[in-house]
Short mmCIF file of C-alpha atoms and ligand atoms in Angstrom, two decimals:
data_model
loop_
_atom_site.label_atom_id
_atom_site.label_comp_id
_atom_site.label_asym_id
_atom_site.label_seq_id
_atom_site.Cartn_x
_atom_site.Cartn_y
_atom_site.Cartn_z
CA MET K 1 81.02 -79.33 -19.65
CA ASP K 2 76.72 -76.75 -19.74
CA VAL K 3 77.25 -75.00 -16.27
CA GLN K 4 73.87 -74.32 -16.79
CA ARG K 5 73.24 -77.81 -17.05
CA LYS K 6 75.15 -78.57 -13.82
CA LYS K 7 71.85 -76.81 -11.42
CA ARG K 8 69.12 -78.72 -13.30
CA SER K 9 68.20 -81.90 -11.45
CA TRP K 10 69.43 -85.16 -13.43
CA ALA K 11 65.79 -85.70 -14.77
CA GLU K 12 66.36 -88.81 -17.13
CA PRO K 13 66.96 -87.51 -20.59
CA TYR K 14 65.13 -90.16 -22.67
CA LYS K 15 61.07 -90.18 -23.48
CA ILE K 16 59.73 -93.42 -22.94
CA LYS K 17 57.64 -95.08 -25.61
CA VAL K 18 57.02 -98.69 -24.86
CA VAL K 19 55.39 -99.09 -21.03
CA GLU K 20 55.67 -102.56 -19.18
CA PRO K 21 52.69 -103.23 -16.70
CA LEU K 22 53.81 -103.59 -13.08
CA LYS K 23 51.71 -105.94 -10.63
CA VAL K 24 51.23 -105.46 -6.89
CA THR K 25 50.65 -108.04 -5.03
CA THR K 26 48.37 -107.81 -1.32
CA ARG K 27 51.20 -108.92 2.04
CA GLU K 28 49.53 -113.02 1.39
CA GLU K 29 50.78 -113.45 -1.98
CA ARG K 30 54.58 -112.46 -1.51
CA GLN K 31 54.70 -114.21 2.20
CA ARG K 32 53.30 -117.37 0.23
CA ALA K 33 55.94 -116.62 -2.17
CA LEU K 34 58.57 -115.64 -0.02
CA THR K 35 57.88 -118.81 1.56
CA GLU K 36 58.00 -120.60 -1.80
CA ALA K 37 61.70 -118.92 -2.23
CA GLY K 38 62.80 -120.34 0.67
CA TYR K 39 63.33 -116.43 1.98
CA ASN K 40 66.32 -116.21 -1.08
CA THR K 41 64.68 -113.54 -3.44
CA PHE K 42 66.91 -114.67 -5.73
CA LEU K 43 64.57 -117.95 -6.05
CA LEU K 44 61.64 -114.80 -6.60
CA ARG K 45 59.78 -115.79 -9.91
CA SER K 46 59.85 -112.11 -11.73
CA GLU K 47 55.79 -111.70 -12.11
CA ASP K 48 55.71 -111.58 -7.86
CA VAL K 49 57.99 -108.31 -8.06
CA TYR K 50 56.67 -104.74 -8.06
CA ILE K 51 60.55 -102.55 -8.66
CA ASP K 52 63.01 -104.61 -10.03
CA LEU K 53 66.32 -104.12 -7.69
CA LEU K 54 67.71 -107.84 -7.57
CA THR K 55 70.82 -106.00 -10.23
CA ASP K 56 71.98 -103.73 -12.95
CA SER K 57 72.75 -106.65 -14.86
CA GLY K 58 70.83 -107.43 -17.64
CA THR K 59 67.95 -105.64 -16.78
CA ASN K 60 68.93 -101.61 -19.70
CA ALA K 61 65.69 -100.63 -20.79
CA MET K 62 67.70 -100.28 -24.53
CA SER K 63 67.01 -97.21 -27.15
CA ASP K 64 64.93 -97.38 -29.92
CA TYR K 65 68.54 -96.74 -31.87
CA GLN K 66 70.09 -99.91 -30.28
CA TRP K 67 66.42 -101.24 -31.24
CA ALA K 68 67.09 -100.71 -34.93
CA GLY K 69 70.84 -101.83 -34.93
CA MET K 70 69.18 -105.03 -33.72
CA MET K 71 66.86 -105.22 -36.88
CA LEU K 72 70.91 -105.52 -38.71
CA GLY K 73 71.74 -108.05 -37.46
CA ASP K 74 74.52 -110.48 -39.74
CA GLU K 75 73.81 -113.51 -38.43
CA ALA K 76 76.79 -114.32 -40.42
CA TYR K 77 78.34 -117.82 -38.15
CA ALA K 78 81.53 -116.41 -39.11
CA GLY K 79 83.05 -112.82 -39.40
CA SER K 80 79.56 -110.61 -39.27
CA ARG K 81 80.11 -107.44 -39.89
CA ASN K 82 78.08 -106.63 -36.77
CA PHE K 83 81.71 -107.98 -35.08
CA TYR K 84 83.55 -105.20 -36.29
CA HIS K 85 81.58 -102.65 -35.32
CA LEU K 86 82.10 -103.63 -31.70
CA GLU K 87 85.59 -104.69 -32.74
CA GLU K 88 85.92 -99.92 -32.86
CA ALA K 89 84.07 -98.99 -30.40
CA VAL K 90 85.59 -100.96 -27.98
CA GLN K 91 89.71 -100.33 -29.48
CA LYS K 92 87.85 -96.27 -30.11
CA TYR K 93 85.74 -96.00 -26.33
CA TYR K 94 88.37 -98.44 -24.72
CA GLY K 95 91.69 -97.88 -26.23
CA TYR K 96 92.34 -101.60 -26.69
CA LYS K 97 94.56 -103.16 -29.60
CA TYR K 98 92.52 -106.58 -29.48
CA LEU K 99 88.66 -107.88 -28.75
CA VAL K 100 87.38 -111.47 -28.09
CA PRO K 101 83.25 -110.91 -27.39
CA THR K 102 82.35 -113.21 -24.74
CA HIS K 103 77.94 -114.51 -24.42
CA GLN K 104 79.09 -112.33 -20.59
CA GLY K 105 81.81 -111.21 -18.41
CA ARG K 106 82.50 -114.52 -16.64
CA GLY K 107 83.10 -116.07 -20.20
CA ALA K 108 85.67 -113.26 -20.16
CA GLU K 109 86.62 -114.33 -16.56
CA HIS K 110 87.31 -117.74 -16.81
CA ILE K 111 89.57 -117.47 -20.07
CA ILE K 112 91.68 -114.69 -19.06
CA SER K 113 92.16 -116.84 -15.58
CA GLN K 114 93.05 -120.22 -17.35
CA ILE K 115 95.53 -118.44 -18.96
CA LEU K 116 97.70 -116.32 -16.98
CA ILE K 117 96.99 -118.36 -13.39
CA LYS K 118 98.81 -121.61 -12.89
CA PRO K 119 97.80 -123.47 -9.61
CA GLY K 120 99.88 -121.54 -6.79
CA MET K 121 99.80 -118.26 -8.03
CA PHE K 122 98.02 -115.39 -6.15
CA VAL K 123 95.61 -113.65 -8.11
CA PRO K 124 95.32 -109.71 -5.81
CA GLY K 125 92.38 -107.42 -6.48
CA ASN K 126 90.30 -105.13 -5.04
CA MET K 127 87.69 -105.97 -3.55
CA TYR K 128 86.78 -110.13 -5.02
CA PHE K 129 84.09 -110.53 -6.80
CA THR K 130 82.36 -113.53 -6.98
CA THR K 131 82.54 -114.94 -10.64
CA THR K 132 86.09 -113.14 -10.34
CA ARG K 133 88.16 -114.82 -7.34
CA LEU K 134 85.85 -117.66 -8.66
CA HIS K 135 87.54 -118.40 -11.61
CA GLN K 136 90.61 -118.19 -10.15
CA GLU K 137 90.82 -120.29 -7.75
CA LEU K 138 89.10 -122.78 -10.21
CA ALA K 139 92.07 -121.93 -12.25
CA GLY K 140 94.37 -122.24 -9.34
CA GLY K 141 94.74 -119.46 -7.73
CA THR K 142 94.86 -117.69 -4.62
CA PHE K 143 92.59 -114.26 -4.19
CA VAL K 144 94.56 -111.82 -2.14
CA ASP K 145 92.50 -108.25 -1.31
CA VAL K 146 94.21 -105.60 -1.65
CA ILE K 147 92.02 -102.19 -0.51
CA ILE K 148 92.69 -99.44 0.98
CA ASP K 149 90.97 -100.61 4.73
CA GLU K 150 88.20 -97.90 4.18
CA ALA K 151 86.70 -99.41 2.13
CA HIS K 152 84.99 -102.29 4.82
CA ASP K 153 84.28 -99.42 7.09
CA PRO K 154 80.16 -97.99 6.00
CA ALA K 155 80.80 -95.38 7.55
CA ASN K 156 83.82 -94.32 5.78
CA GLU K 157 83.60 -91.25 3.10
CA HIS K 158 86.72 -92.12 1.77
CA PRO K 159 85.93 -90.35 -2.20
CA PHE K 160 87.79 -93.18 -4.15
CA LYS K 161 86.67 -96.41 -1.77
CA GLY K 162 87.93 -98.58 -4.54
CA ASN K 163 91.05 -97.50 -4.46
CA VAL K 164 94.51 -99.81 -4.20
CA ASP K 165 96.77 -100.36 -1.00
CA LEU K 166 99.94 -100.45 -3.67
CA ASN K 167 101.33 -101.25 0.55
CA LYS K 168 99.39 -104.12 0.96
CA LEU K 169 100.16 -105.18 -2.82
CA GLU K 170 104.07 -104.40 -1.88
CA ALA K 171 103.59 -106.81 0.99
CA LEU K 172 101.92 -109.68 -1.27
CA VAL K 173 104.65 -108.81 -3.62
CA LYS K 174 107.43 -109.42 -1.22
CA ARG K 175 106.11 -112.49 0.24
CA VAL K 176 104.95 -114.20 -1.64
CA GLY K 177 107.04 -112.81 -4.99
CA ALA K 178 106.22 -110.96 -7.78
CA ASP K 179 106.21 -114.78 -10.71
CA LYS K 180 103.80 -116.16 -8.43
CA ILE K 181 101.75 -112.74 -9.44
CA PRO K 182 100.53 -113.44 -13.10
CA TYR K 183 98.09 -110.14 -12.79
CA ILE K 184 95.63 -108.21 -10.97
CA THR K 185 92.72 -107.30 -11.22
CA ILE K 186 91.28 -103.72 -10.41
CA GLY K 187 87.63 -103.36 -10.28
CA VAL K 188 86.24 -100.11 -11.42
CA THR K 189 83.97 -99.13 -9.38
CA VAL K 190 84.30 -101.87 -6.51
CA ASN K 191 80.39 -103.52 -6.54
CA MET K 192 81.31 -105.82 -3.38
CA ALA K 193 81.85 -102.07 -2.01
CA GLY K 194 79.01 -100.18 -2.55
CA GLY K 195 79.65 -99.55 -6.23
CA GLN K 196 82.72 -97.25 -5.51
CA PRO K 197 85.36 -95.63 -7.20
CA VAL K 198 89.28 -95.73 -7.51
CA SER K 199 90.96 -92.91 -8.60
CA MET K 200 93.02 -91.85 -12.30
CA GLU K 201 96.11 -91.04 -9.40
CA ASN K 202 95.88 -94.79 -7.76
CA LEU K 203 94.47 -96.46 -11.44
CA ARG K 204 98.33 -94.90 -12.46
CA ALA K 205 100.07 -95.71 -9.17
CA VAL K 206 98.96 -99.20 -9.90
CA ARG K 207 100.30 -99.05 -13.14
CA GLN K 208 103.93 -98.03 -11.98
CA PHE K 209 104.58 -100.75 -9.60
CA CYS K 210 103.27 -103.23 -11.89
CA GLN K 211 104.98 -102.12 -14.47
CA LYS K 212 108.43 -102.87 -11.57
CA HIS K 213 107.46 -105.82 -10.80
CA LYS K 214 106.35 -107.39 -14.17
CA ILE K 215 102.43 -107.94 -13.08
CA ARG K 216 100.15 -107.57 -15.61
CA VAL K 217 96.94 -104.78 -14.61
CA ILE K 218 93.92 -105.93 -16.20
CA LEU K 219 90.97 -104.07 -15.03
CA ASP K 220 87.36 -105.35 -13.91
CA ALA K 221 85.55 -102.67 -16.32
CA THR K 222 82.05 -103.83 -16.26
CA ARG K 223 81.03 -100.28 -14.72
CA ALA K 224 83.85 -98.37 -15.70
CA VAL K 225 82.31 -95.42 -16.98
CA GLU K 226 80.37 -94.84 -13.70
CA ASN K 227 83.63 -95.23 -12.32
CA ALA K 228 84.67 -92.12 -15.26
CA TYR K 229 82.47 -90.49 -14.30
CA PHE K 230 82.70 -89.94 -10.67
CA ILE K 231 86.65 -89.32 -11.23
CA GLN K 232 85.50 -86.26 -13.43
CA ALA K 233 83.52 -85.23 -10.39
CA ARG K 234 85.22 -86.11 -7.35
CA GLU K 235 89.04 -85.38 -8.77
CA ASN K 236 91.13 -82.17 -9.55
CA GLY K 237 92.07 -82.09 -12.87
CA TYR K 238 89.43 -83.79 -14.76
CA GLN K 239 85.85 -81.25 -14.26
CA LEU K 240 87.14 -80.78 -17.99
CA LYS K 241 87.69 -83.46 -19.24
CA SER K 242 85.00 -85.81 -21.32
CA ILE K 243 83.74 -89.65 -19.57
CA ALA K 244 84.96 -90.55 -23.20
CA GLY K 245 88.31 -89.33 -23.18
CA ILE K 246 87.82 -90.40 -18.99
CA LEU K 247 87.98 -93.91 -19.71
CA LYS K 248 90.35 -94.02 -22.37
CA GLU K 249 93.01 -92.87 -19.84
CA MET K 250 91.74 -95.64 -17.62
CA CYS K 251 92.54 -98.00 -19.42
CA SER K 252 96.14 -97.10 -20.74
CA TYR K 253 97.17 -97.67 -17.33
CA SER K 254 95.92 -101.10 -17.99
CA ASP K 255 96.43 -104.47 -20.32
CA GLY K 256 92.87 -105.60 -20.88
CA ALA K 257 89.87 -106.00 -19.52
CA THR K 258 86.99 -108.63 -18.80
CA MET K 259 83.48 -107.05 -19.58
CA SER K 260 80.06 -107.46 -18.76
CA GLY K 261 78.12 -106.07 -21.35
CA LYS K 262 75.57 -106.25 -19.21
CA LYS K 263 76.03 -103.38 -16.52
CA ASP K 264 77.41 -99.97 -18.26
CA LEU K 265 76.84 -101.04 -21.82
CA LEU K 266 73.29 -101.54 -22.04
CA VAL K 267 72.14 -104.84 -23.06
CA ASN K 268 70.79 -107.26 -21.69
CA ILE K 269 73.03 -110.04 -22.84
CA GLY K 270 76.95 -110.08 -24.04
CA GLY K 271 80.29 -109.14 -22.89
CA PHE K 272 84.17 -109.30 -24.21
CA LEU K 273 87.54 -109.63 -23.54
CA ALA K 274 89.84 -107.20 -24.51
CA LEU K 275 93.20 -107.59 -24.54
CA ASN K 276 96.32 -105.56 -25.73
CA ASP K 277 98.52 -108.42 -26.02
CA TRP K 278 99.41 -110.06 -28.62
CA ASP K 279 100.38 -113.90 -27.33
CA VAL K 280 97.85 -113.54 -24.77
CA PHE K 281 94.37 -112.56 -27.10
CA GLU K 282 95.94 -115.12 -29.02
CA GLU K 283 95.90 -117.68 -26.43
CA ALA K 284 92.18 -116.62 -25.89
CA ARG K 285 91.26 -117.06 -29.47
CA ASN K 286 91.87 -120.27 -29.69
CA MET K 287 90.14 -121.12 -26.07
CA VAL K 288 87.06 -118.60 -26.73
CA VAL K 289 86.31 -121.74 -29.64
CA VAL K 290 85.64 -124.10 -26.81
CA TYR K 291 83.44 -123.06 -25.05
CA GLU K 292 81.92 -119.63 -25.74
CA GLY K 293 81.55 -119.68 -29.57
CA LEU K 294 83.45 -119.21 -32.69
CA HIS K 295 85.39 -115.85 -32.24
CA THR K 296 83.00 -113.35 -34.62
CA TYR K 297 81.16 -113.70 -32.31
CA GLY K 298 82.46 -115.96 -28.63
CA GLY K 299 78.43 -116.53 -27.74
CA LEU K 300 75.97 -114.27 -28.57
CA ALA K 301 74.06 -113.75 -31.62
CA GLY K 302 75.10 -110.67 -34.49
CA ARG K 303 72.41 -108.60 -32.97
CA ASP K 304 73.88 -108.26 -29.15
CA MET K 305 76.46 -108.25 -30.08
CA GLU K 306 75.26 -104.86 -32.97
CA ALA K 307 73.12 -103.35 -29.27
CA MET K 308 75.88 -103.39 -27.50
CA ALA K 309 78.41 -101.61 -29.64
CA ARG K 310 75.31 -99.00 -29.26
CA GLY K 311 75.21 -99.27 -26.09
CA ILE K 312 78.80 -98.29 -25.79
CA GLU K 313 78.39 -94.71 -27.48
CA GLU K 314 75.07 -94.75 -25.75
CA SER K 315 76.86 -95.13 -21.84
CA VAL K 316 80.15 -92.80 -22.52
CA GLN K 317 76.71 -89.12 -23.29
CA GLN K 318 77.47 -86.22 -20.46
CA ASP K 319 73.16 -87.07 -19.96
CA HIS K 320 72.82 -90.80 -19.86
CA ILE K 321 75.45 -91.27 -16.72
CA ARG K 322 74.58 -87.78 -15.15
CA ALA K 323 70.76 -89.02 -15.25
CA ARG K 324 72.16 -92.48 -13.50
CA ILE K 325 74.40 -91.72 -11.42
CA GLY K 326 71.40 -89.43 -10.23
CA GLN K 327 68.76 -91.13 -9.67
CA ILE K 328 70.35 -93.48 -7.36
CA GLU K 329 72.14 -90.13 -5.24
CA TYR K 330 68.77 -89.15 -5.13
CA VAL K 331 67.18 -92.46 -3.57
CA GLY K 332 70.93 -92.82 -1.14
CA GLU K 333 69.64 -88.32 0.02
CA LYS K 334 66.13 -89.52 1.20
CA LEU K 335 67.12 -92.97 2.73
CA ARG K 336 70.39 -90.36 4.83
CA ALA K 337 68.19 -88.31 5.65
CA ALA K 338 64.83 -90.40 7.40
CA GLY K 339 68.15 -91.92 9.70
CA VAL K 340 68.33 -95.62 7.80
CA PRO K 341 71.92 -96.72 6.79
CA ILE K 342 73.63 -97.35 4.71
CA VAL K 343 77.12 -97.33 2.54
CA LEU K 344 78.32 -93.70 2.07
CA PRO K 345 79.49 -92.10 -0.21
CA VAL K 346 76.78 -93.27 -2.09
CA GLY K 347 78.53 -95.58 -5.28
CA GLY K 348 77.38 -95.67 -8.92
CA HIS K 349 75.03 -99.20 -9.29
CA ALA K 350 72.98 -99.09 -6.08
CA ILE K 351 72.48 -98.12 -2.90
CA PHE K 352 73.54 -100.64 -0.63
CA LEU K 353 71.85 -100.40 3.57
CA ASP K 354 73.91 -101.45 6.08
CA ALA K 355 72.74 -104.64 7.78
CA LYS K 356 74.31 -104.70 10.28
CA ARG K 357 73.12 -101.49 11.86
CA PHE K 358 69.60 -101.64 10.52
CA LEU K 359 69.40 -105.24 12.25
CA PRO K 360 71.97 -104.87 14.88
CA HIS K 361 69.92 -108.05 16.74
CA VAL K 362 70.17 -110.17 14.38
CA LYS K 363 74.45 -111.49 14.39
CA GLN K 364 76.28 -112.46 11.53
CA VAL K 365 74.80 -116.52 11.56
CA GLU K 366 71.66 -115.35 11.17
CA PHE K 367 72.01 -113.43 8.16
CA PRO K 368 71.32 -110.08 8.74
CA ALA K 369 71.29 -109.20 5.16
CA GLN K 370 69.67 -111.88 3.43
CA THR K 371 66.77 -110.90 6.63
CA LEU K 372 66.24 -106.97 5.51
CA ALA K 373 66.42 -108.37 2.05
CA ALA K 374 63.12 -110.96 2.55
CA GLU K 375 61.37 -107.94 4.97
CA LEU K 376 61.43 -105.54 3.02
CA TYR K 377 59.33 -107.50 -0.76
CA LEU K 378 57.70 -108.70 2.28
CA GLU K 379 56.33 -105.37 2.84
CA SER K 380 56.86 -103.47 -0.94
CA GLY K 381 56.61 -106.52 -3.57
CA ILE K 382 60.69 -104.68 -3.80
CA ARG K 383 63.28 -106.90 -5.42
CA SER K 384 67.27 -105.93 -3.31
CA MET K 385 69.95 -108.78 -2.62
CA GLU K 386 71.78 -109.78 0.16
CA ARG K 387 75.22 -108.58 -0.49
CA GLY K 388 76.58 -110.53 2.97
CA ILE K 389 77.68 -113.46 4.95
CA VAL K 390 76.15 -115.59 1.94
CA SER K 391 77.40 -114.44 -0.78
CA ALA K 392 80.50 -114.59 0.82
CA GLY K 393 81.13 -118.73 0.76
CA ARG K 394 83.10 -120.39 2.69
CA ASN K 395 87.10 -120.70 3.28
CA LYS K 396 87.55 -123.74 1.34
CA GLU K 397 90.19 -124.33 3.80
CA THR K 398 88.80 -124.67 6.95
CA GLY K 399 84.98 -124.58 5.66
CA ASP K 400 83.76 -122.13 7.85
CA HIS K 401 82.04 -119.01 6.27
CA TYR K 402 84.11 -116.17 5.77
CA TYR K 403 83.05 -113.82 7.62
CA PRO K 404 82.75 -110.05 5.82
CA LYS K 405 82.26 -107.14 7.38
CA LEU K 406 80.29 -105.87 5.32
CA GLU K 407 76.75 -107.28 5.58
CA LEU K 408 74.88 -105.36 3.05
CA VAL K 409 71.10 -105.32 0.89
CA ARG K 410 72.00 -104.01 -2.61
CA LEU K 411 69.25 -102.00 -4.16
CA THR K 412 70.14 -102.28 -7.11
CA PHE K 413 69.05 -99.87 -10.57
CA PRO K 414 68.65 -100.90 -13.49
CA ARG K 415 70.02 -97.80 -16.16
CA ARG K 416 66.65 -96.37 -18.30
CA VAL K 417 64.23 -98.08 -16.90
CA TYR K 418 61.98 -97.03 -13.33
CA THR K 419 61.12 -93.30 -13.24
CA GLN K 420 62.36 -91.49 -9.20
CA ALA K 421 58.23 -91.57 -8.63
CA HIS K 422 59.32 -95.46 -8.08
CA CYS K 423 61.94 -94.29 -6.01
CA ASP K 424 59.93 -92.03 -4.26
CA VAL K 425 57.95 -95.62 -2.90
CA THR K 426 61.20 -97.64 -3.11
CA VAL K 427 62.46 -94.82 -0.24
CA GLU K 428 59.07 -95.18 0.91
CA ALA K 429 59.10 -98.58 2.02
CA VAL K 430 62.35 -99.26 3.41
CA GLU K 431 61.77 -96.20 6.26
CA GLU K 432 58.37 -99.07 7.22
CA VAL K 433 60.85 -101.62 7.58
CA PHE K 434 63.10 -99.81 9.34
CA ASP K 435 59.91 -98.50 11.31
CA ARG K 436 59.67 -102.16 12.65
CA ARG K 437 63.66 -103.03 12.57
CA SER K 438 63.30 -104.50 16.42
CA SER K 439 60.21 -107.08 16.07
CA ILE K 440 62.05 -108.53 12.82
CA LYS K 441 63.87 -112.68 13.73
CA GLY K 442 66.42 -113.40 11.19
CA LEU K 443 67.12 -116.42 9.31
CA LYS K 444 68.35 -120.02 8.95
CA MET K 445 70.14 -122.36 5.84
CA VAL K 446 68.68 -125.58 5.20
CA TYR K 447 69.63 -125.41 1.59
CA GLU K 448 73.68 -125.53 0.64
CA PRO K 449 74.79 -125.44 -2.96
CA LYS K 450 78.67 -126.19 -3.33
CA TYR K 451 79.48 -123.08 -5.52
CA LEU K 452 78.30 -119.09 -5.36
CA ARG K 453 75.51 -120.46 -2.79
CA PHE K 454 73.54 -116.91 -2.46
CA PHE K 455 72.03 -117.81 -5.97
CA GLN K 456 70.44 -121.05 -4.47
CA ALA K 457 70.75 -121.16 -1.26
CA ARG K 458 66.77 -121.83 1.03
CA PHE K 459 66.47 -120.32 3.79
CA GLU K 460 64.06 -120.27 7.29
CA ARG K 461 62.47 -118.18 9.30
CA LEU K 462 63.84 -118.34 13.33
CA ALA K 463 61.11 -119.79 15.74
C1 LIG B 501 78.73 -108.97 -12.99
C2 LIG B 501 79.55 -108.52 -12.96
C3 LIG B 501 80.40 -109.40 -13.34
C4 LIG B 501 80.24 -111.21 -14.16
O1 LIG B 501 79.71 -110.53 -15.53
P1 LIG B 501 79.24 -111.52 -16.32
O2 LIG B 501 77.94 -110.83 -17.22
O3 LIG B 501 77.63 -111.48 -15.13
O4 LIG B 501 79.57 -113.01 -16.42
C5 LIG B 501 82.13 -109.48 -13.57
N1 LIG B 501 82.57 -107.85 -12.73
C6 LIG B 501 81.86 -107.76 -12.14
C7 LIG B 501 82.22 -106.26 -10.86
C8 LIG B 501 79.68 -107.55 -11.76
O5 LIG B 501 79.04 -106.76 -11.19
#
């Protein structure tokens, strides 16, 4: 790697060719919008948002190279050339043999869960992800968290907080038997822990353990490129390896991957299931026809597959990924310097405000993270999202809430969309809410949907 570059700042490695105007609103307008949205930032209209940090999912800016590829969409029903380009890119950069495109990540999760999980089985994972766990449960499985304890402590600065705790995995095998465990899902990085990475050493160790017990390893590769960057930056022996090389090694310790292309792959829609096992692939190809579309488009237009194939190439460029993570680190450093409680170390795609420490007077059943996200919007028009008790949902046996240790507000940065000045404004807005934190009251839930309630739940301010 270029030594000179290490010293230089993370400056955006692109210039702006097309702009989209942003709307600035008044506090009165925002209060009205927030009331209408039931204090749920998912229910705000995008038009009423100034800087949108709700998610990095499908909100990326595509390059001119990707847009040019959109014009080369081969919209044939079967055998589109863009499918073959995508297949080639997945084989080259991820190393898997077989590809099933899906409309987005959850399409792939649905298919792999239905194929491999039988009712009564257990699926371990390094912390849950909402859609992943739901598809595992709908297939009759029970999710078991096997992430290291450090991941649940927002102040612990372990460099690989996404790691699997092999003792927890072993205890599960002893308790239920390996034949009841079809696979382990490893999220790289772990979204719900704050975008925290998994080390190569840990991936290797999990692979060894699982091989011994004939348990498959399925990566949630949604942010695997970001994970590769952290391995390069933090793990011994990887400083001089390329991101592409690290990514491929990571995938080599697994049997397949589900992918939401809407994150790492720099597109607005798309995903895939990638597999090495021919039999599983055959079944997946049968199922995709029922739920997504023919196996050479999986619910995507040819042009979307082309943009994703090109996004894969761009995602592993050193300049790109360094600026991507550099931007998040920049915001993290500023908030930390201002004394705002955030999850440390700063992860790959987002800054997570620690709502339990930010609003210590708001009880968890009064939804501190939901409250903080609403206040930040009211203050500034900046949209963030809750990752706490609302996202965690309810225990299907007891009917009570799950009470996650982490009660977080996620400020998620889309790739290549906002500038450093937008980052500064974001930091200022968070500081303003922090200054008046003691006067902020919690919320009560007045409408609760049955599945993935955080998307559509409604709230009112407590009197
Ligand atoms: C977004 C996401 C998914 C689901 O993908 P969609 O494209 O939203 O369906 C799965 N896992 C992780 C870690 C994600 O961030």
